[in-house]
Coordinates of C-alpha atoms in Angstrom, one line a residue:
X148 CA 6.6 -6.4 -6.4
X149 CA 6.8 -7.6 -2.6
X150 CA 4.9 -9.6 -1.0
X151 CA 5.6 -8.6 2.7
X152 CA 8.6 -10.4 2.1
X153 CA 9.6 -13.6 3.2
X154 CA 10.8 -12.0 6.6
X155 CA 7.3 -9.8 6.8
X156 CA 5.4 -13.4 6.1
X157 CA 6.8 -14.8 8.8
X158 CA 6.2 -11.9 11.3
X159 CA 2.5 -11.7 9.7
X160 CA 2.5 -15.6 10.9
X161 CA 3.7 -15.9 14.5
X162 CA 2.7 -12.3 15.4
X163 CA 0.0 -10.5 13.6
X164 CA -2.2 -12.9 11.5
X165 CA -2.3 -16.9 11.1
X166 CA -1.8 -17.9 7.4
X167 CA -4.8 -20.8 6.9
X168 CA -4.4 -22.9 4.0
X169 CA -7.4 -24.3 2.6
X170 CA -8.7 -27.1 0.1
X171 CA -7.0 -26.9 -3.8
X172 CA -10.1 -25.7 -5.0
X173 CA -10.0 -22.7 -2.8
X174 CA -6.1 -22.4 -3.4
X175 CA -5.2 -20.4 -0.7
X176 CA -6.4 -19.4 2.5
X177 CA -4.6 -16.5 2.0
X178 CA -8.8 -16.7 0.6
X179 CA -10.4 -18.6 -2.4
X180 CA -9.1 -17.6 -6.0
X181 CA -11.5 -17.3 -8.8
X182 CA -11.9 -15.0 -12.4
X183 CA -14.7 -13.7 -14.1
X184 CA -15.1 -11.8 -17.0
X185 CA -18.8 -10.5 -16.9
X186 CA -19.4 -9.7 -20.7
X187 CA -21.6 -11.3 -23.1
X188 CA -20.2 -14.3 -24.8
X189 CA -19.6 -15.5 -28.5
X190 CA -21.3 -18.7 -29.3
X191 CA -18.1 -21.4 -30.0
X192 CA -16.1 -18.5 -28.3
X193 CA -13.3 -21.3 -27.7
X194 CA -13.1 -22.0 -31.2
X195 CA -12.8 -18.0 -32.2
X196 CA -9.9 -15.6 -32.0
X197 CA -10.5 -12.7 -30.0
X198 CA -13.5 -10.8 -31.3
X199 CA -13.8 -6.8 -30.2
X200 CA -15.5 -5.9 -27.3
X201 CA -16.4 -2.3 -25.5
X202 CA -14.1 -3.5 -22.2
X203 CA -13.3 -6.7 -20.5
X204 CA -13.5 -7.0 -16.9
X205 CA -11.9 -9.2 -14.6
X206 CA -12.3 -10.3 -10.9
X207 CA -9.5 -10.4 -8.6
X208 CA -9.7 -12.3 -5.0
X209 CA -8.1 -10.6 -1.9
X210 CA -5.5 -13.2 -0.5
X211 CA -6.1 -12.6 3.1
X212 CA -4.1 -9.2 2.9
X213 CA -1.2 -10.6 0.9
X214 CA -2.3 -9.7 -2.7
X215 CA -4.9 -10.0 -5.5
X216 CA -5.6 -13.2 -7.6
X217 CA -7.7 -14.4 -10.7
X218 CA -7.7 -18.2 -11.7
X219 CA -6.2 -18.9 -15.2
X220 CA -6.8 -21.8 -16.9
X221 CA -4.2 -23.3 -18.9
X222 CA -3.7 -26.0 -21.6
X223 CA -5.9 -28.9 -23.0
X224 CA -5.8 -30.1 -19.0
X225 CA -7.7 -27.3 -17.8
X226 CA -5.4 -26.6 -15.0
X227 CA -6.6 -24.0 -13.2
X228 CA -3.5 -21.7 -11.4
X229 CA -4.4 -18.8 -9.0
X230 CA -1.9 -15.5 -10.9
X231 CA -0.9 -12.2 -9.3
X232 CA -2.1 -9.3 -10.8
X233 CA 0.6 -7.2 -10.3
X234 CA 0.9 -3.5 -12.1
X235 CA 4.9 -3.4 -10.9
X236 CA 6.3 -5.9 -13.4
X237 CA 5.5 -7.0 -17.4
X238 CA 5.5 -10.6 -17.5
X239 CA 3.5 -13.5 -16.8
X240 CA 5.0 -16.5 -15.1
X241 CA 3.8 -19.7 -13.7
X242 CA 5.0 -21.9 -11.2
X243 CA 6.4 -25.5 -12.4
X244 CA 5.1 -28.5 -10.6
X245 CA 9.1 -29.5 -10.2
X246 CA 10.1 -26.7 -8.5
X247 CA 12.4 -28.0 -6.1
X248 CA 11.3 -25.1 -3.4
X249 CA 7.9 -26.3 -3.0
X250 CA 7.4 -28.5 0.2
X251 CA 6.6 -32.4 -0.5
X252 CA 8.4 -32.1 -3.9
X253 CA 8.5 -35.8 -5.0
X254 CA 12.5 -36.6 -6.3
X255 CA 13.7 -33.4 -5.1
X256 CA 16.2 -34.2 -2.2
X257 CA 18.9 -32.2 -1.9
X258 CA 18.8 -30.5 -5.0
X259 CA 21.2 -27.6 -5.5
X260 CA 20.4 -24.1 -7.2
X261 CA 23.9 -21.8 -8.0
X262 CA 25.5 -24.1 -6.0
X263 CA 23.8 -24.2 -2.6
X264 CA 21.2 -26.2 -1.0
X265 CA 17.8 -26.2 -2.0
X266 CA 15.3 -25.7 1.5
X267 CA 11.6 -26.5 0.1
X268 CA 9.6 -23.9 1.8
X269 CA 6.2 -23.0 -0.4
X270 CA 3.1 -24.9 0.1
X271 CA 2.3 -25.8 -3.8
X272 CA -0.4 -27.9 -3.0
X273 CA -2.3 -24.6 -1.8
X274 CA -0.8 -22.4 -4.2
X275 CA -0.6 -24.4 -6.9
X276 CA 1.9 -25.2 -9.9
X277 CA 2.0 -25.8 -13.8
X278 CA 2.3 -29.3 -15.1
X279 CA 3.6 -28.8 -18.5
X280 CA 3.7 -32.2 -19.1
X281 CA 0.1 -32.8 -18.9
X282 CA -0.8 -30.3 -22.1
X283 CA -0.9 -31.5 -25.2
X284 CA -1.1 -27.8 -27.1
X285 CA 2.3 -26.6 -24.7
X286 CA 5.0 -25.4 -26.9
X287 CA 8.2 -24.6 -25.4
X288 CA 10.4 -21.6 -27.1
X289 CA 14.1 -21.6 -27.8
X290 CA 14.5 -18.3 -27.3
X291 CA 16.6 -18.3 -24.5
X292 CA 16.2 -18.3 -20.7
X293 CA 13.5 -16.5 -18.2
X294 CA 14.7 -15.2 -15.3
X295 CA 13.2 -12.3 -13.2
X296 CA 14.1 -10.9 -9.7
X297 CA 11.9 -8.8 -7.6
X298 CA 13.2 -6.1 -4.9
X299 CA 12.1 -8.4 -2.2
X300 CA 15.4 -10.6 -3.5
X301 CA 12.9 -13.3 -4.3
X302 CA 12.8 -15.1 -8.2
X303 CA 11.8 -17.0 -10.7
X304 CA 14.3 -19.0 -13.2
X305 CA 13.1 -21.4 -16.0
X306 CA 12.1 -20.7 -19.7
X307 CA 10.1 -19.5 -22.3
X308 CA 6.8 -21.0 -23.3
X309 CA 3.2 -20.2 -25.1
X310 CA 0.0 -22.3 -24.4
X311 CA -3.6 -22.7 -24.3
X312 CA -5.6 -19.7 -21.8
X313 CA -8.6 -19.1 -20.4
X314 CA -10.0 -16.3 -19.1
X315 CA -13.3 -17.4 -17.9
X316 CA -14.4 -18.1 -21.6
X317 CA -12.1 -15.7 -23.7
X318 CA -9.7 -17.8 -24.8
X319 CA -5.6 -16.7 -25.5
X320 CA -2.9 -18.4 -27.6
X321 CA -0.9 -16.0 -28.8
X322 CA 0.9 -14.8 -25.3
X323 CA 4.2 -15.4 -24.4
X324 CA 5.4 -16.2 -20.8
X325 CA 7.9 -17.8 -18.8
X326 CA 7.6 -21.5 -16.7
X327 CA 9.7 -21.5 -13.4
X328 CA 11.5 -24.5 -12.9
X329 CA 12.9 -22.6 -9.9
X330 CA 10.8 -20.3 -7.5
X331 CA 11.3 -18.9 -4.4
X332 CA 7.7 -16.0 -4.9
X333 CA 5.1 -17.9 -2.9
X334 CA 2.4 -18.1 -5.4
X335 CA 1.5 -20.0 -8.5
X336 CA 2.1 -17.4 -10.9
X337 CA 2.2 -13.7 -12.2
X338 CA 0.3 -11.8 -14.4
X339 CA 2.2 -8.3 -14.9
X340 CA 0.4 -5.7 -16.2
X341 CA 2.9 -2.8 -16.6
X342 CA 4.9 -1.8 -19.4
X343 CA 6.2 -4.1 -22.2
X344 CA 10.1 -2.6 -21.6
X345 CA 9.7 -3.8 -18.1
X346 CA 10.0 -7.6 -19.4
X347 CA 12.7 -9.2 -17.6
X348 CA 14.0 -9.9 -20.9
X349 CA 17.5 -8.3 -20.8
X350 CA 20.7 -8.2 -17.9
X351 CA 21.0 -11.8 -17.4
X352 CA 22.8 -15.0 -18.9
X353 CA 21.2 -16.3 -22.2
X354 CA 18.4 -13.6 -22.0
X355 CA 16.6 -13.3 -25.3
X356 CA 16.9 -9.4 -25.3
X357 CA 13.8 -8.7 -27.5
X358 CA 10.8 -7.6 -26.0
X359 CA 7.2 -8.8 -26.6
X360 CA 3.6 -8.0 -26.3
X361 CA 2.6 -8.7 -22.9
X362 CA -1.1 -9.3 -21.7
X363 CA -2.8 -5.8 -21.8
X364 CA -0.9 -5.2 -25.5
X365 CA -2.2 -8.8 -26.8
X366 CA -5.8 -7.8 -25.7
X367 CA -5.3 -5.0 -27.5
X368 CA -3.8 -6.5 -30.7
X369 CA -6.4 -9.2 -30.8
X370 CA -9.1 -6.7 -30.7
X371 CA -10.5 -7.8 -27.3
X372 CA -9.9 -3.3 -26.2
X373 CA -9.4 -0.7 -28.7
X374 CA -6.7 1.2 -26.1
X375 CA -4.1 -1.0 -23.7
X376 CA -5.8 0.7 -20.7
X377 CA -7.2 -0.4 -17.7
X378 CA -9.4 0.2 -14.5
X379 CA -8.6 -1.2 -11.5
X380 CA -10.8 -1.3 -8.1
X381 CA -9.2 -3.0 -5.3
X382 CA -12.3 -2.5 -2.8
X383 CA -11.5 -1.8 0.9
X384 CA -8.9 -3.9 2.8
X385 CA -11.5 -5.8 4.9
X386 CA -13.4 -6.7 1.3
X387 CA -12.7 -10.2 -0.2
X388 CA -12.4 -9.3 -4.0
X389 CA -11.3 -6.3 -6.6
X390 CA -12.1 -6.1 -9.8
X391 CA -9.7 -4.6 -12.9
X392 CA -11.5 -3.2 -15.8
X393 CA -9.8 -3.3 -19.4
X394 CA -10.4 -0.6 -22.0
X395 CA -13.0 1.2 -20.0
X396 CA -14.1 3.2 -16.6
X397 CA -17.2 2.3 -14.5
X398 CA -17.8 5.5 -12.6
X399 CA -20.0 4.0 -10.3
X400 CA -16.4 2.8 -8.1
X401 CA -15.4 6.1 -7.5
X402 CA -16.4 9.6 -5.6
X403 CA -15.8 13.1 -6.6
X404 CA -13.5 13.7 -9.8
X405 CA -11.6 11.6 -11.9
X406 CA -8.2 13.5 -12.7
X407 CA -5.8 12.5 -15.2
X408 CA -1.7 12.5 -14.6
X409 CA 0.5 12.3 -16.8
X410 CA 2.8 9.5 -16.0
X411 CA 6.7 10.4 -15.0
X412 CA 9.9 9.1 -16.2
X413 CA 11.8 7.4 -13.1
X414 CA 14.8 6.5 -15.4
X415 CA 15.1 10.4 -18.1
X416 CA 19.0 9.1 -18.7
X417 CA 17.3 5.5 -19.2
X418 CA 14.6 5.6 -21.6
X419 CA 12.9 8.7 -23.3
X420 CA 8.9 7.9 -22.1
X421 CA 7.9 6.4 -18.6
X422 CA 8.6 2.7 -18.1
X423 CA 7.1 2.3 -14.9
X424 CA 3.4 3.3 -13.9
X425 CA 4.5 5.9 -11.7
X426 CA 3.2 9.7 -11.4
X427 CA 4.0 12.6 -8.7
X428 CA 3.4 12.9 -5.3
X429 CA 3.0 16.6 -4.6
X430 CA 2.8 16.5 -0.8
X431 CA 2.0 13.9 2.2
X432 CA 0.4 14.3 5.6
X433 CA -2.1 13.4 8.1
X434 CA -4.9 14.4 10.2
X435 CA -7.4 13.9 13.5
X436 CA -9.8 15.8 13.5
X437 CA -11.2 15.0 16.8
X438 CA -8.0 15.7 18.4
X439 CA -7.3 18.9 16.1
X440 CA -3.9 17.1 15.6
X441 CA -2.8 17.9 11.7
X442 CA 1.1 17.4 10.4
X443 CA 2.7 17.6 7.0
X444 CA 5.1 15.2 6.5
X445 CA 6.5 16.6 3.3
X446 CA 6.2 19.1 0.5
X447 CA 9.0 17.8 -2.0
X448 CA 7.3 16.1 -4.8
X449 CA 8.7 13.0 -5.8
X450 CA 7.8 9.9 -8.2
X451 CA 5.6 7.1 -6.7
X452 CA 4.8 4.2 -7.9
X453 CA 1.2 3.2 -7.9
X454 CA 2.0 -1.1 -8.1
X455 CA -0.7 -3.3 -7.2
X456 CA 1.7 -6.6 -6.7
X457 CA 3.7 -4.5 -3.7
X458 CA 1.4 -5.4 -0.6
X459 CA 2.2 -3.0 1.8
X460 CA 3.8 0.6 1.0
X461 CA 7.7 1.8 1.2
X462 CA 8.7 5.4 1.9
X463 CA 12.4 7.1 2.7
X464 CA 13.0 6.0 6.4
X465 CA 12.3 9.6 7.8
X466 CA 8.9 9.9 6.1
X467 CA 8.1 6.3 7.3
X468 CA 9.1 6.8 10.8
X469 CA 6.8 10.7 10.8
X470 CA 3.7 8.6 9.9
X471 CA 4.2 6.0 12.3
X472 CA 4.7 8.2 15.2
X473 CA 1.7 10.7 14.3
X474 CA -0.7 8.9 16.5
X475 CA 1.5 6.1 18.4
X476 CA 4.4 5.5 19.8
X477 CA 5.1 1.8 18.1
X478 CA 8.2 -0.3 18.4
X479 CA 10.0 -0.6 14.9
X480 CA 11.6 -3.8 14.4
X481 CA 14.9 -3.9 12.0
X482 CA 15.3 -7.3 11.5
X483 CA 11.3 -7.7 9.8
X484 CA 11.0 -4.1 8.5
X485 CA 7.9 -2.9 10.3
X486 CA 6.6 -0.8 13.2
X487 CA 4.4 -2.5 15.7
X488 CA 2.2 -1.1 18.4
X489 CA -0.8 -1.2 20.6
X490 CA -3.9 -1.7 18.3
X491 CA -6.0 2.0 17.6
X492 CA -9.6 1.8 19.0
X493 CA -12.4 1.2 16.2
X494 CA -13.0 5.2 17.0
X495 CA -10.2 6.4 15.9
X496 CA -10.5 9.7 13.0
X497 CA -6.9 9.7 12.3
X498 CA -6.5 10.0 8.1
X499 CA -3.6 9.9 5.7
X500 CA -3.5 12.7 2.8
X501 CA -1.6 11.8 -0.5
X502 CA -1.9 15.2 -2.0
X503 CA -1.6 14.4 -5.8
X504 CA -2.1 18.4 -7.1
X505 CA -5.1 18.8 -7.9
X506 CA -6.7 15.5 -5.8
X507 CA -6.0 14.5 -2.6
X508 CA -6.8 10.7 -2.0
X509 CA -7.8 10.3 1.9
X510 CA -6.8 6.9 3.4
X511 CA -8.3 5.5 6.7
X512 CA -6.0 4.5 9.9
X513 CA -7.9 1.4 9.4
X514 CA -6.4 0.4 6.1
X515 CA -3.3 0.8 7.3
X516 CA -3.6 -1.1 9.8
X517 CA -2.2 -5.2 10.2
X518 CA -4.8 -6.8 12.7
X519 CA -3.3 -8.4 15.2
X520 CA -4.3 -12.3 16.3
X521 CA -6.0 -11.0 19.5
X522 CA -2.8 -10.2 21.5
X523 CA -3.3 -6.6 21.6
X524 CA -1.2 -5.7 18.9
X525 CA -0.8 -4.4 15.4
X526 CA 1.2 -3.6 12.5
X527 CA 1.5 -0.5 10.2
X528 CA 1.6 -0.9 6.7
X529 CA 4.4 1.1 5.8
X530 CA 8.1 0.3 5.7
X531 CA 11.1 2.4 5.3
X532 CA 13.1 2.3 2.1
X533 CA 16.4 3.7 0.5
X534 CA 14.7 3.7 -3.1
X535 CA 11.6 5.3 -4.4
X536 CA 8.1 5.6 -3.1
X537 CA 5.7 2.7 -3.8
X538 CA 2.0 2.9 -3.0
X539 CA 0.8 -0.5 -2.6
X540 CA -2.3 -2.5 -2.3
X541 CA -3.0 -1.0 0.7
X542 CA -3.2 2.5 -0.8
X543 CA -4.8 1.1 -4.0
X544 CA -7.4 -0.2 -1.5
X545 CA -8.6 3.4 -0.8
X546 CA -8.1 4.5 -5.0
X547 CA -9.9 4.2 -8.4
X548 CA -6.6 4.4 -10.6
X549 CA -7.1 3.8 -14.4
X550 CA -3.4 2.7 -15.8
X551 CA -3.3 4.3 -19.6
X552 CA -0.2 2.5 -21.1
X553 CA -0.6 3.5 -24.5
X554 CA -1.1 7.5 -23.8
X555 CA 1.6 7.4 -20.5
X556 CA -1.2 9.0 -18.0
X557 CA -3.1 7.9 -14.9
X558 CA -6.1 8.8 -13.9
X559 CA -7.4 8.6 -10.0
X560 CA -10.2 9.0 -7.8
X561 CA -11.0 8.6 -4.3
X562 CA -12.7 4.7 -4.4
X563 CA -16.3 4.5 -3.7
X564 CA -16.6 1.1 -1.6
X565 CA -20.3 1.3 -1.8
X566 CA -20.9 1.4 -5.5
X567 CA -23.6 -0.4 -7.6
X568 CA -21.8 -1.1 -10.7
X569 CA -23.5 -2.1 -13.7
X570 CA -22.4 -2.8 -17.4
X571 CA -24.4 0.2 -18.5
X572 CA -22.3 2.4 -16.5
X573 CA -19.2 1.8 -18.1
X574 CA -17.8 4.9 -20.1
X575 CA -15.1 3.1 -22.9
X576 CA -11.6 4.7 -23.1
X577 CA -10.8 6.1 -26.6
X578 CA -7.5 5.9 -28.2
X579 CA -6.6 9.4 -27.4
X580 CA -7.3 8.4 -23.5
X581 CA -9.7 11.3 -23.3
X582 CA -12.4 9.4 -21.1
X583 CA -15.5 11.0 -20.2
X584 CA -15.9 13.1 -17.1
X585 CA -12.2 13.1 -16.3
X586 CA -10.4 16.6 -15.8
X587 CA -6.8 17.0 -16.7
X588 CA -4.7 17.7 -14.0
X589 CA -3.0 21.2 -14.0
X590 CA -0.4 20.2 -11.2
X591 CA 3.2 20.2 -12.8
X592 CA 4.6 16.4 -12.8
X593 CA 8.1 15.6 -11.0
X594 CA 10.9 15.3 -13.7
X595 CA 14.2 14.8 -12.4
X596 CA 15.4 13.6 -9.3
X597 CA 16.1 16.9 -8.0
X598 CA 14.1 17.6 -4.9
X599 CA 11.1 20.2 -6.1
X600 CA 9.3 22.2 -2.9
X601 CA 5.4 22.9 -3.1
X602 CA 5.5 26.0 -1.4
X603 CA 1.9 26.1 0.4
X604 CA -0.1 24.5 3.5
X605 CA -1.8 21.3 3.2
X606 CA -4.3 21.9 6.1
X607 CA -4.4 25.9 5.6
X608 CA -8.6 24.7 6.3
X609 CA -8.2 23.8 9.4
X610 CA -5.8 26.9 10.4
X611 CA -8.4 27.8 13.4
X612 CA -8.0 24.2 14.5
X613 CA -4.3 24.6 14.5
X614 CA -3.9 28.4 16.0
X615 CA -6.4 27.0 19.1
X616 CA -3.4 24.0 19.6
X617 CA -0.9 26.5 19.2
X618 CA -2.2 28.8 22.0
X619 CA -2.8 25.6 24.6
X620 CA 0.7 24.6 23.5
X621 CA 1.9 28.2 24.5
X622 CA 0.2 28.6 27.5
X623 CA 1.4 25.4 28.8
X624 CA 5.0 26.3 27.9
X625 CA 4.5 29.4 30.2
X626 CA 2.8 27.9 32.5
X627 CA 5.9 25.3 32.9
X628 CA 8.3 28.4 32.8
X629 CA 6.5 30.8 35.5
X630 CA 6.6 27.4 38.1
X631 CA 10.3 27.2 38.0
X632 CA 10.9 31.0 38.0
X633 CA 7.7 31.5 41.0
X634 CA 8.9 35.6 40.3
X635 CA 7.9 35.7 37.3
X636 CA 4.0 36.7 36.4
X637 CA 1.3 35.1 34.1
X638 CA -2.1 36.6 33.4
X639 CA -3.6 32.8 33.8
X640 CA -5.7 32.4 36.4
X641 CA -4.0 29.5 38.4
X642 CA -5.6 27.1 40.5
X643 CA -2.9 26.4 43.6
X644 CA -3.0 23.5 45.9
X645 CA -0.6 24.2 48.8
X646 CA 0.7 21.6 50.5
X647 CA 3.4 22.3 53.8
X648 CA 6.0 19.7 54.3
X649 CA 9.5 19.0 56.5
X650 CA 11.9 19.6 54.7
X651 CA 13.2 15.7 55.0
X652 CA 9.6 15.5 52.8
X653 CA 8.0 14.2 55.4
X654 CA 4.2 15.9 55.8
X655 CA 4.0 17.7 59.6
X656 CA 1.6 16.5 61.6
X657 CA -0.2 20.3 60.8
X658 CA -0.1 20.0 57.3
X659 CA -2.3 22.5 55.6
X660 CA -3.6 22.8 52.2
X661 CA -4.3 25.7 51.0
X662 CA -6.3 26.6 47.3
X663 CA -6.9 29.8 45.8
X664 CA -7.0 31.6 42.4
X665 CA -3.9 34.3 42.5
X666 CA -0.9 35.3 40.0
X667 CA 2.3 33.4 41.3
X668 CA 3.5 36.4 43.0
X669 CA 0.8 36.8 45.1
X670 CA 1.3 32.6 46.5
X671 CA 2.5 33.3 50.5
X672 CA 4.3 30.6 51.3
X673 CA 4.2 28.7 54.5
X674 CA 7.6 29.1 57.2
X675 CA 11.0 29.4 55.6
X676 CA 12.2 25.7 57.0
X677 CA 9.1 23.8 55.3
X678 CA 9.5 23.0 51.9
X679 CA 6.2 23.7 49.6
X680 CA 4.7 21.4 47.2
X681 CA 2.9 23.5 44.6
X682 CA 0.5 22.0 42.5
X683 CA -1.1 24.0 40.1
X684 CA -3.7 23.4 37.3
X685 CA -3.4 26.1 34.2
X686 CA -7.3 27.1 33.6
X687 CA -8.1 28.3 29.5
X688 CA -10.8 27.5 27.3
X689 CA -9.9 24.0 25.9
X690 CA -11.0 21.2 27.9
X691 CA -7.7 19.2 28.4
X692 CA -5.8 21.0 31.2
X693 CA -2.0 20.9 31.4
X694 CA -0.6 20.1 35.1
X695 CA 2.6 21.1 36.0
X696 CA 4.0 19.4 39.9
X697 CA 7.0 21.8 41.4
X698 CA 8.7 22.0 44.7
X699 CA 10.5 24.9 45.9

């Protein structure tokens, strides 16, 4: 998970967007926070365990860019606490309301954490906190520490706890998460969704090294889905809300086919199955049509990880840097990770290809674009890294992806931001993970970190396109090339504007100009002790012209 990190947060703030906080009840501005669950309820449902349903579906909010929340409720309080959905870790956290980090912490001053200085930085009050105090039905567990570090460098220390929650309704007793006396994440809490091995339950001091059944498992094991499975439909960048989907597939969020992945195992001398919701990228590139400008940026499959908490997207530094620099020429800047440049007009065709196999999954310029705050500029929504691949929100935004944990496979579409969902819609997911209407994938997953090549052209459709930009390109290389060897021929026909000067480059005071259409031999030049000025304009068929200034 990464939330821009701190360093992007603060680059989003003074250069590209102004973070508004709003009210509590909206929680953060970021946007407005809220859960539903839009399924037919049990009378005395709070009373109930779990009962069985077909799927349970859940709305996330979009926080202004940053990531996507749902309101929990917790406890015989009722406090409500805005989570993370995030698909890159396992656990659920929340926030403590003594977490020495969070500005206007009452008692707090100059509190220490591993020995240096505590500097409060997180707005609580927006974001909100856990009072554990104020629950009756809270039951801490001595089973050890929690403690959990993202790749961002930022954490969460406290312990272990189970309590009262509320989903909108469908209450939850049973689940096991962690309480963050310390907390340096700027949100209230996390939901994780991935794998159970992912807990942050081992590699630290007092750890309890024994897994446990996370959120999508205790669904499961209460009967709420018959398959830990889910949906997930982040909506496009500029919407306010997502929605995530457990233990079935509403086809009316997507276009086109639904194909199915298997999942790949990042860590083979690790674990024996996939641990991480990750499957192969085959190829990556991008395209204009309107400028008949196409580039692949690679053709070695590699693993990817499709994680929903991870705002933005990372890629190798020389992948990152090809995609910046297809349609701009942006600034990157070290110190905050990011490339920056003058904002694309609201015209602009230029598209992003993640070829997947057998799908490719088209994502706007738009979406990867950071508005800027009316200065001019923008930022891209890419940044380089050393480790693997991550596709972020801002790639989710543009994919239906249905995360099978129990049958290791993913299954993706191109999102449909126009869809009219409706309950009847829904197709469930069966054990087996064989949903309805999908097509397995025949594309051969990445297995080792070996670099694999995919031996073929991702825009062999356009090759016409491409072959009329090679021949320009050509042309105007020859064109270059017969102007500074004027003995040389061409069969373009050349437009010459001659132009007679001293030879201090001063114009005579019978300066001529002379145009014609001729081969370069054919150009007579004015007297020998006049330099020439030779302007010419290379005619073909495409209706950008190359010009080419030389003086002999």
């Amino acid at each position: 998970m990464i939330l821009f990190r701190f360093a992007y947060i603060t680059l989003i703030t003074n250069f590209f967007i102004s973070l508004v906080y709003s009210t509590p009840t909206s929680v953060l501005k970021y946007s407005a926070g809220h859960l539903h669950i839009p399924i037919k309820k049990v009378d005395n449902l709070s009373k109930r365990k779990l009962q069985r349903r077909k799927s349970t579906e859940i709305d996330l909010q979009h926080e202004s860019g940053i990531y996507y929340s749902a309101i929990l409720e917790i406890g015989t309080s009722h406090q409500e606490l805005p989570v993370l959905f995030d698909s890159g870790s396992s656990d659920m956290w929340v926030s403590s309301s003594s977490n020495p980090y969070c500005l206007e912490s009452e008692g707090y001053v100059n509190q220490t954490y591993n020995g240096e200085t505590v500097t409060p930085f997180i707005d609580c009050k927006a974001l909100g906190t856990f009072d554990y105090n104020g629950s009756s039905s809270f039951e801490r567990l001595d089973i050890g520490r929690f403690y959990i570090k993202y790749s961002d460098e930022s954490f969460a220390d406290g312990f272990w706890a189970k309590e009262k929650l509320r989903l909108n309704g469908i209450d939850i007793s049973t689940l096991q998460f962690g309480v963050a006396d310390y907390a340096t994440v700027p949100v209230g809490g996390v939901l994780g969704i991935g794998f159970p091995r992912r807990e942050s339950v081992k590699g630290y001091d007092d750890a309890p090294n024994e897994f446990y059944p996370n959120f999508p498992q205790v669904l499961k094991n209460e009967g709420v889905i018959g398959v830990a499975a889910y949906s997930m439909f982040l909506n496009e960048v500029s919407s306010d809300a997502g929605s995530i989907l457990f233990g079935a597939v509403d086809p009316t969020k997507y276009t086109g086919s639904l194909y199915t992945f298997p999942m790949v195992n990042e860590y083979p001398n690790v674990v024996d199955k996939p641990a991480t919701l990750a499957m192969t990228l085959q190829a990556l590139g991008a395209k204009s049509d309107s400028s008949c400008k196409y580039k692949t940026f690679t053709t070695t499959k590699q693993a990817v990880l499709l994680d929903s908490g991870t705002t933005l997207m990372t890629a190798p530094p020389e992948i990152a840097e090809e995609m910046a620099f297809f349609c701009w020429g942006p600034t990157y800047n070290e110190s905050e990770g990011i490339f920056y440049f003058d904002c694309p007009s609201d015209d602009d065709d230029t598209e992003f290809i993640f070829d997947f196999g057998d799908l490719k999954i088209t994502l706007p310029l738009a979406s990867l674009v950071i508005s800027s705050s009316g200065d001019g500029h923008c930022g891209f929504g890419l940044t380089p890294a050393s480790y693997s691949m991550t596709l972020g929100a801002i790639f989710l935004s543009s994919a239906y992806v249905v995360y099978d944990l129990d049958n290791y496979q993913i299954s993706i579409a191109q999102a449909k931001w126009d869809g009219n969902p409706s309950q009847k819609s829904r197709v469930r997911i069966p054990k087996d993970g064989t949903i309805y209407g999908a097509t397995k994938a025949t594309a051969t997953p990445w297995t080792t970190d070996e670099p694999v090549k995919v031996d073929y052209d991702m825009f062999e459709d356009h090759s016409s396109c491409i072959a009329s930009q090679n021949e320009t390109n050509q042309t105007s290389s020859e064109s270059s090339s017969s102007m500074t060897s004027p003995v040389n021929s061409t069969s373009l026909s050349l437009q010459v504007s001659v132009t007679s000067t001293t030879a201090d480059s001063q114009p005579t005071a019978d300066q001529t100009s002379t145009t014609l259409d001729a081969e370069p031999s054919s150009i007579v030049f004015p007297d020998d002790n006049k330099a020439v000025t030779i302007v010419v304009t290379a005619t073909t068929t495409v209706a950008s012209s190359n010009m080419c200034q030389c003086t002999f």
